[in-house]
PDB file of C-alpha atoms in Angstrom:
ATOM      1  CA  UNK A   1      12.989  -4.986  14.450  1.00 72.00           C
ATOM      2  CA  UNK A   2      11.940  -4.264  10.953  1.00 78.00           C
ATOM      3  CA  UNK A   3      12.502  -0.796   9.574  1.00 87.00           C
ATOM      4  CA  UNK A   4      12.090   1.169   6.384  1.00 92.00           C
ATOM      5  CA  UNK A   5      13.747   4.577   6.139  1.00 93.00           C
ATOM      6  CA  UNK A   6      13.050   7.298   3.597  1.00 94.00           C
ATOM      7  CA  UNK A   7      13.237  11.074   3.744  1.00 94.00           C
ATOM      8  CA  UNK A   8      10.195  12.812   4.979  1.00 90.00           C
ATOM      9  CA  UNK A   9      10.106  15.523   2.387  1.00 94.00           C
ATOM     10  CA  UNK A  10      12.035  16.623  -0.710  1.00 97.00           C
ATOM     11  CA  UNK A  11      11.776  19.608  -3.023  1.00 98.00           C
ATOM     12  CA  UNK A  12      12.750  19.747  -6.729  1.00 98.00           C
ATOM     13  CA  UNK A  13      12.288  21.909  -9.708  1.00 97.00           C
ATOM     14  CA  UNK A  14      10.064  21.230 -12.730  1.00 97.00           C
ATOM     15  CA  UNK A  15      12.116  19.612 -15.536  1.00 97.00           C
ATOM     16  CA  UNK A  16      14.832  18.433 -13.167  1.00 98.00           C
ATOM     17  CA  UNK A  17      15.802  14.966 -11.785  1.00 98.00           C
ATOM     18  CA  UNK A  18      15.164  13.761  -8.281  1.00 98.00           C
ATOM     19  CA  UNK A  19      16.277  10.590  -6.454  1.00 98.00           C
ATOM     20  CA  UNK A  20      14.361   9.341  -3.441  1.00 98.00           C
ATOM     21  CA  UNK A  21      16.260   6.839  -1.328  1.00 98.00           C
ATOM     22  CA  UNK A  22      14.975   3.978   0.802  1.00 98.00           C
ATOM     23  CA  UNK A  23      16.900   1.855   3.178  1.00 97.00           C
ATOM     24  CA  UNK A  24      15.501  -1.234   4.857  1.00 97.00           C
ATOM     25  CA  UNK A  25      16.105  -3.750   7.513  1.00 95.00           C
ATOM     26  CA  UNK A  26      13.696  -6.662   7.446  1.00 91.00           C
ATOM     27  CA  UNK A  27      13.432 -10.282   8.354  1.00 88.00           C
ATOM     28  CA  UNK A  28      13.837 -11.715   4.879  1.00 90.00           C
ATOM     29  CA  UNK A  29      13.184 -10.169   1.573  1.00 91.00           C
ATOM     30  CA  UNK A  30      10.599 -10.903  -1.137  1.00 83.00           C
ATOM     31  CA  UNK A  31      10.756  -7.694  -3.134  1.00 87.00           C
ATOM     32  CA  UNK A  32      10.593  -3.977  -2.821  1.00 91.00           C
ATOM     33  CA  UNK A  33       7.771  -1.825  -4.085  1.00 86.00           C
ATOM     34  CA  UNK A  34       7.441   1.853  -4.858  1.00 90.00           C
ATOM     35  CA  UNK A  35       4.053   3.521  -4.839  1.00 86.00           C
ATOM     36  CA  UNK A  36       2.933   6.981  -5.672  1.00 90.00           C
ATOM     37  CA  UNK A  37       0.152   8.529  -3.691  1.00 79.00           C
ATOM     38  CA  UNK A  38      -1.438  11.889  -4.356  1.00 78.00           C
ATOM     39  CA  UNK A  39      -3.009  13.596  -1.383  1.00 70.00           C
ATOM     40  CA  UNK A  40      -6.358  12.018  -0.521  1.00 54.00           C
ATOM     41  CA  UNK A  41      -6.122   9.274  -3.094  1.00 60.00           C
ATOM     42  CA  UNK A  42      -5.324   5.582  -3.079  1.00 59.00           C
ATOM     43  CA  UNK A  43      -1.662   4.716  -3.805  1.00 73.00           C
ATOM     44  CA  UNK A  44      -0.763   3.642  -7.277  1.00 74.00           C
ATOM     45  CA  UNK A  45       1.876   1.118  -8.093  1.00 73.00           C
ATOM     46  CA  UNK A  46       5.119   2.386  -9.679  1.00 87.00           C
ATOM     47  CA  UNK A  47       7.661  -0.397  -9.597  1.00 87.00           C
ATOM     48  CA  UNK A  48       8.717  -3.722  -8.101  1.00 85.00           C
ATOM     49  CA  UNK A  49      12.304  -4.863  -7.693  1.00 90.00           C
ATOM     50  CA  UNK A  50      13.391  -8.286  -6.458  1.00 90.00           C
ATOM     51  CA  UNK A  51      16.758  -8.627  -8.132  1.00 93.00           C
ATOM     52  CA  UNK A  52      19.676  -6.250  -7.876  1.00 97.00           C
ATOM     53  CA  UNK A  53      19.906  -3.555 -10.576  1.00 97.00           C
ATOM     54  CA  UNK A  54      18.027  -0.826 -12.326  1.00 97.00           C
ATOM     55  CA  UNK A  55      14.467  -1.153 -13.649  1.00 93.00           C
ATOM     56  CA  UNK A  56      13.493   1.636 -16.060  1.00 93.00           C
ATOM     57  CA  UNK A  57       9.909   2.505 -16.883  1.00 89.00           C
ATOM     58  CA  UNK A  58       9.537   5.741 -18.814  1.00 94.00           C
ATOM     59  CA  UNK A  59      10.475   8.710 -16.690  1.00 97.00           C
ATOM     60  CA  UNK A  60      10.707   6.618 -13.555  1.00 97.00           C
ATOM     61  CA  UNK A  61      13.469   4.180 -12.656  1.00 97.00           C
ATOM     62  CA  UNK A  62      13.990   2.104  -9.550  1.00 97.00           C
ATOM     63  CA  UNK A  63      17.264   0.618  -8.334  1.00 98.00           C
ATOM     64  CA  UNK A  64      17.864  -2.180  -5.744  1.00 98.00           C
ATOM     65  CA  UNK A  65      20.922  -3.377  -3.898  1.00 98.00           C
ATOM     66  CA  UNK A  66      19.957  -6.252  -1.658  1.00 97.00           C
ATOM     67  CA  UNK A  67      23.391  -6.538  -0.065  1.00 96.00           C
ATOM     68  CA  UNK A  68      23.196  -2.949   1.011  1.00 97.00           C
ATOM     69  CA  UNK A  69      19.473  -2.975   1.937  1.00 97.00           C
ATOM     70  CA  UNK A  70      19.000   0.014  -0.333  1.00 97.00           C
ATOM     71  CA  UNK A  71      16.756   1.217  -3.112  1.00 98.00           C
ATOM     72  CA  UNK A  72      16.105   4.438  -4.828  1.00 98.00           C
ATOM     73  CA  UNK A  73      13.428   5.786  -7.104  1.00 98.00           C
ATOM     74  CA  UNK A  74      14.643   8.127  -9.805  1.00 98.00           C
ATOM     75  CA  UNK A  75      12.248  10.577 -11.398  1.00 98.00           C
ATOM     76  CA  UNK A  76      13.298  12.407 -14.589  1.00 97.00           C
ATOM     77  CA  UNK A  77      11.916  15.426 -16.402  1.00 97.00           C
ATOM     78  CA  UNK A  78       9.809  16.321 -13.412  1.00 98.00           C
ATOM     79  CA  UNK A  79       6.365  17.588 -13.986  1.00 97.00           C
ATOM     80  CA  UNK A  80       4.032  19.428 -11.586  1.00 97.00           C
ATOM     81  CA  UNK A  81       1.773  16.396 -11.462  1.00 96.00           C
ATOM     82  CA  UNK A  82       4.619  14.406  -9.902  1.00 97.00           C
ATOM     83  CA  UNK A  83       4.024  16.301  -6.696  1.00 96.00           C
ATOM     84  CA  UNK A  84       2.926  13.468  -4.456  1.00 93.00           C
ATOM     85  CA  UNK A  85       4.079  11.146  -1.683  1.00 88.00           C
ATOM     86  CA  UNK A  86       6.265   8.178  -2.743  1.00 93.00           C
ATOM     87  CA  UNK A  87       6.047   5.095  -0.593  1.00 90.00           C
ATOM     88  CA  UNK A  88       8.676   2.398  -0.293  1.00 93.00           C
ATOM     89  CA  UNK A  89       7.464  -1.043   0.887  1.00 87.00           C
ATOM     90  CA  UNK A  90       9.348  -4.242   1.425  1.00 88.00           C
ATOM     91  CA  UNK A  91       7.800  -7.701   1.503  1.00 78.00           C
ATOM     92  CA  UNK A  92       9.497  -9.790   4.185  1.00 77.00           C
ATOM     93  CA  UNK A  93       9.946 -13.573   4.417  1.00 79.00           C
ATOM     94  CA  UNK A  94       6.386 -13.975   5.571  1.00 64.00           C
ATOM     95  CA  UNK A  95       5.029 -11.953   2.681  1.00 59.00           C
ATOM     96  CA  UNK A  96       4.103  -9.212   5.046  1.00 62.00           C
ATOM     97  CA  UNK A  97       4.458  -5.703   3.630  1.00 65.00           C
ATOM     98  CA  UNK A  98       6.629  -3.380   5.673  1.00 76.00           C
ATOM     99  CA  UNK A  99       5.861   0.170   4.668  1.00 75.00           C
ATOM    100  CA  UNK A 100       8.036   3.275   4.870  1.00 84.00           C
ATOM    101  CA  UNK A 101       6.382   6.486   6.085  1.00 80.00           C
ATOM    102  CA  UNK A 102       6.572   7.950   2.579  1.00 86.00           C
ATOM    103  CA  UNK A 103       8.511  10.850   1.032  1.00 92.00           C
ATOM    104  CA  UNK A 104       6.511  13.925   0.170  1.00 90.00           C
ATOM    105  CA  UNK A 105       7.848  15.367  -3.049  1.00 96.00           C
ATOM    106  CA  UNK A 106       7.200  18.992  -3.730  1.00 96.00           C
ATOM    107  CA  UNK A 107       7.767  20.228  -7.282  1.00 97.00           C
ATOM    108  CA  UNK A 108       8.374  23.921  -7.833  1.00 96.00           C
ATOM    109  CA  UNK A 109       8.052  25.784 -11.146  1.00 95.00           C
TER     110      UNK A 109
ATOM    111  CA  UNK B   1       2.384   9.756  10.904  1.00 56.00           C
ATOM    112  CA  UNK B   2      -0.970   8.448  12.021  1.00 69.00           C
ATOM    113  CA  UNK B   3      -1.430   4.843  13.094  1.00 81.00           C
ATOM    114  CA  UNK B   4      -3.739   2.366  11.421  1.00 87.00           C
ATOM    115  CA  UNK B   5      -4.053  -1.047  13.070  1.00 90.00           C
ATOM    116  CA  UNK B   6      -5.251  -4.031  11.127  1.00 92.00           C
ATOM    117  CA  UNK B   7      -6.276  -7.285  12.772  1.00 94.00           C
ATOM    118  CA  UNK B   8      -5.627 -10.159  12.515  1.00 94.00           C
ATOM    119  CA  UNK B   9      -2.262 -10.163  10.776  1.00 87.00           C
ATOM    120  CA  UNK B  10      -2.653 -13.742   9.735  1.00 90.00           C
ATOM    121  CA  UNK B  11      -5.678 -16.091   9.596  1.00 95.00           C
ATOM    122  CA  UNK B  12      -6.296 -19.622   8.287  1.00 96.00           C
ATOM    123  CA  UNK B  13      -9.889 -20.791   7.709  1.00 96.00           C
ATOM    124  CA  UNK B  14     -11.715 -23.597   6.162  1.00 96.00           C
ATOM    125  CA  UNK B  15     -13.550 -23.402   2.844  1.00 97.00           C
ATOM    126  CA  UNK B  16     -17.069 -22.220   3.232  1.00 97.00           C
ATOM    127  CA  UNK B  17     -16.523 -20.185   6.375  1.00 97.00           C
ATOM    128  CA  UNK B  18     -16.483 -16.426   6.723  1.00 97.00           C
ATOM    129  CA  UNK B  19     -13.582 -14.291   7.965  1.00 97.00           C
ATOM    130  CA  UNK B  20     -13.742 -10.724   9.336  1.00 97.00           C
ATOM    131  CA  UNK B  21     -10.785  -8.402   9.077  1.00 97.00           C
ATOM    132  CA  UNK B  22     -10.758  -5.165  11.168  1.00 96.00           C
ATOM    133  CA  UNK B  23      -9.099  -1.893  10.361  1.00 95.00           C
ATOM    134  CA  UNK B  24      -8.819   0.743  13.022  1.00 94.00           C
ATOM    135  CA  UNK B  25      -7.477   4.249  12.970  1.00 91.00           C
ATOM    136  CA  UNK B  26      -5.933   4.663  16.409  1.00 91.00           C
ATOM    137  CA  UNK B  27      -5.222   8.333  16.748  1.00 86.00           C
ATOM    138  CA  UNK B  28      -7.401  10.026  14.171  1.00 86.00           C
ATOM    139  CA  UNK B  29     -10.858   9.851  12.695  1.00 88.00           C
ATOM    140  CA  UNK B  30     -10.906   8.156   9.295  1.00 86.00           C
ATOM    141  CA  UNK B  31     -13.595   9.483   7.046  1.00 84.00           C
ATOM    142  CA  UNK B  32     -12.473   7.178   4.247  1.00 85.00           C
ATOM    143  CA  UNK B  33     -10.915   3.790   4.285  1.00 89.00           C
ATOM    144  CA  UNK B  34      -9.518   1.780   1.384  1.00 86.00           C
ATOM    145  CA  UNK B  35      -9.352  -1.988   1.113  1.00 92.00           C
ATOM    146  CA  UNK B  36      -6.713  -3.639  -1.084  1.00 89.00           C
ATOM    147  CA  UNK B  37      -5.807  -7.138  -2.086  1.00 90.00           C
ATOM    148  CA  UNK B  38      -2.386  -8.256  -3.110  1.00 77.00           C
ATOM    149  CA  UNK B  39      -1.167 -11.557  -4.595  1.00 72.00           C
ATOM    150  CA  UNK B  40       2.503 -12.535  -4.008  1.00 64.00           C
ATOM    151  CA  UNK B  41       4.952 -10.327  -5.834  1.00 53.00           C
ATOM    152  CA  UNK B  42       2.237  -8.280  -7.384  1.00 57.00           C
ATOM    153  CA  UNK B  43       0.969  -4.819  -6.843  1.00 60.00           C
ATOM    154  CA  UNK B  44      -1.783  -3.802  -4.538  1.00 67.00           C
ATOM    155  CA  UNK B  45      -5.208  -3.979  -6.095  1.00 77.00           C
ATOM    156  CA  UNK B  46      -7.862  -1.680  -4.766  1.00 79.00           C
ATOM    157  CA  UNK B  47     -10.976  -3.537  -3.923  1.00 90.00           C
ATOM    158  CA  UNK B  48     -13.186  -0.876  -2.533  1.00 91.00           C
ATOM    159  CA  UNK B  49     -13.461   2.563  -0.906  1.00 87.00           C
ATOM    160  CA  UNK B  50     -15.639   3.130   2.075  1.00 89.00           C
ATOM    161  CA  UNK B  51     -16.834   6.345   3.612  1.00 85.00           C
ATOM    162  CA  UNK B  52     -18.095   6.413   7.163  1.00 82.00           C
ATOM    163  CA  UNK B  53     -21.855   5.965   7.335  1.00 80.00           C
ATOM    164  CA  UNK B  54     -22.416   5.109   3.729  1.00 83.00           C
ATOM    165  CA  UNK B  55     -22.130   2.087   1.394  1.00 87.00           C
ATOM    166  CA  UNK B  56     -18.702   1.125   0.016  1.00 92.00           C
ATOM    167  CA  UNK B  57     -17.776   1.776  -3.563  1.00 90.00           C
ATOM    168  CA  UNK B  58     -16.439  -1.380  -5.089  1.00 93.00           C
ATOM    169  CA  UNK B  59     -14.004  -1.565  -7.965  1.00 87.00           C
ATOM    170  CA  UNK B  60     -14.910  -3.327 -11.141  1.00 87.00           C
ATOM    171  CA  UNK B  61     -14.758  -7.046 -10.833  1.00 92.00           C
ATOM    172  CA  UNK B  62     -15.010  -7.164  -7.010  1.00 95.00           C
ATOM    173  CA  UNK B  63     -18.042  -9.052  -5.740  1.00 94.00           C
ATOM    174  CA  UNK B  64     -20.046  -6.968  -3.253  1.00 94.00           C
ATOM    175  CA  UNK B  65     -21.787  -9.926  -1.748  1.00 95.00           C
ATOM    176  CA  UNK B  66     -18.608 -11.784  -1.202  1.00 96.00           C
ATOM    177  CA  UNK B  67     -16.530  -8.991   0.268  1.00 97.00           C
ATOM    178  CA  UNK B  68     -18.744  -7.203   2.772  1.00 96.00           C
ATOM    179  CA  UNK B  69     -17.465  -3.883   3.946  1.00 95.00           C
ATOM    180  CA  UNK B  70     -18.788  -2.009   6.892  1.00 91.00           C
ATOM    181  CA  UNK B  71     -17.581   1.466   7.997  1.00 88.00           C
ATOM    182  CA  UNK B  72     -19.922   2.126  10.887  1.00 81.00           C
ATOM    183  CA  UNK B  73     -17.710   4.464  12.810  1.00 88.00           C
ATOM    184  CA  UNK B  74     -14.927   7.003  12.150  1.00 88.00           C
ATOM    185  CA  UNK B  75     -12.317   4.687  13.595  1.00 92.00           C
ATOM    186  CA  UNK B  76     -13.328   1.207  12.389  1.00 93.00           C
ATOM    187  CA  UNK B  77     -13.966  -0.492   9.080  1.00 94.00           C
ATOM    188  CA  UNK B  78     -14.365  -4.216   8.617  1.00 95.00           C
ATOM    189  CA  UNK B  79     -13.997  -6.440   5.627  1.00 97.00           C
ATOM    190  CA  UNK B  80     -15.788  -9.820   5.770  1.00 97.00           C
ATOM    191  CA  UNK B  81     -14.871 -12.486   3.264  1.00 97.00           C
ATOM    192  CA  UNK B  82     -17.999 -14.626   3.070  1.00 97.00           C
ATOM    193  CA  UNK B  83     -18.030 -18.271   2.101  1.00 96.00           C
ATOM    194  CA  UNK B  84     -14.308 -18.251   1.570  1.00 97.00           C
ATOM    195  CA  UNK B  85     -12.616 -20.409  -1.043  1.00 96.00           C
ATOM    196  CA  UNK B  86      -8.947 -21.270  -1.585  1.00 95.00           C
ATOM    197  CA  UNK B  87      -8.789 -18.654  -4.435  1.00 94.00           C
ATOM    198  CA  UNK B  88      -9.638 -16.020  -1.885  1.00 95.00           C
ATOM    199  CA  UNK B  89      -6.314 -16.712  -0.214  1.00 94.00           C
ATOM    200  CA  UNK B  90      -4.363 -13.466  -0.477  1.00 91.00           C
ATOM    201  CA  UNK B  91      -2.920 -10.508   1.375  1.00 85.00           C
ATOM    202  CA  UNK B  92      -5.505  -7.909   2.311  1.00 91.00           C
ATOM    203  CA  UNK B  93      -4.428  -4.422   3.407  1.00 88.00           C
ATOM    204  CA  UNK B  94      -6.470  -1.394   4.505  1.00 92.00           C
ATOM    205  CA  UNK B  95      -5.567   2.235   4.539  1.00 87.00           C
ATOM    206  CA  UNK B  96      -7.353   5.112   6.232  1.00 86.00           C
ATOM    207  CA  UNK B  97      -7.698   8.741   5.442  1.00 77.00           C
ATOM    208  CA  UNK B  98      -8.478  11.563   7.740  1.00 74.00           C
ATOM    209  CA  UNK B  99     -10.598  14.514   6.677  1.00 66.00           C
ATOM    210  CA  UNK B 100     -11.086  15.708   3.158  1.00 56.00           C
ATOM    211  CA  UNK B 101      -9.470  15.000  -0.190  1.00 48.00           C
ATOM    212  CA  UNK B 102      -6.362  17.000   0.638  1.00 44.00           C
ATOM    213  CA  UNK B 103      -5.191  14.618   3.402  1.00 54.00           C
ATOM    214  CA  UNK B 104      -3.069  11.521   2.995  1.00 61.00           C
ATOM    215  CA  UNK B 105      -4.020   7.924   3.731  1.00 66.00           C
ATOM    216  CA  UNK B 106      -2.160   5.703   6.122  1.00 76.00           C
ATOM    217  CA  UNK B 107      -1.786   1.915   5.787  1.00 78.00           C
ATOM    218  CA  UNK B 108      -2.531  -1.013   8.056  1.00 84.00           C
ATOM    219  CA  UNK B 109      -0.046  -3.813   8.416  1.00 80.00           C
ATOM    220  CA  UNK B 110      -2.062  -6.212   6.261  1.00 84.00           C
ATOM    221  CA  UNK B 111      -3.757  -9.590   6.803  1.00 89.00           C
ATOM    222  CA  UNK B 112      -2.556 -12.805   5.259  1.00 88.00           C
ATOM    223  CA  UNK B 113      -5.617 -15.028   4.623  1.00 93.00           C
ATOM    224  CA  UNK B 114      -5.195 -18.663   3.802  1.00 94.00           C
ATOM    225  CA  UNK B 115      -8.287 -20.720   2.976  1.00 96.00           C
ATOM    226  CA  UNK B 116      -7.773 -24.452   3.211  1.00 96.00           C
TER     227      UNK B 116
END
């Protein structure tokens, strides 16, 4: 079956760096997405990776290794407003989105 | 997490016909549901937000008369694409939220619509 795994919850300190991992097993691959979702709000798009390597966008970076079925989202200089859930989603060969359950990130002062 | 079921997962229809997509929260009551649209290799685009028993709030640029949203019960919301055209072909996904603003939303599996 198709599966996306990411940690349920992580805690980090304001100003620090945190890495959220995502591993996947899907029937085909047409890209991997990271979304941020604050409680009670619609998710917002963070990044899209389809080729191996690191994509940097400000304080956020996303890495992909297709051979390993692995991605991570790296958040630098953490701010309190970064407290949210981070969703990993993979688009399979049928362009269906397979969603991870999300990682709840808690930022402490 | 909670389960949101979206049906159908894939539909092909002729131009000019209407298509209804259902979004159900299976084990919780969804006070708010979100409908998204996504083109290949692009991000989700929020189309509208619906609250049970009231009219949906549409995002700018989304035609209310073309994309009819009904959220008549706490477990079901429907999106009807009326008079569909090939440019409406896309991936539609719903998400549902339980309770108030402090609760998270859960996603359906999505519906791949192809208009021929």
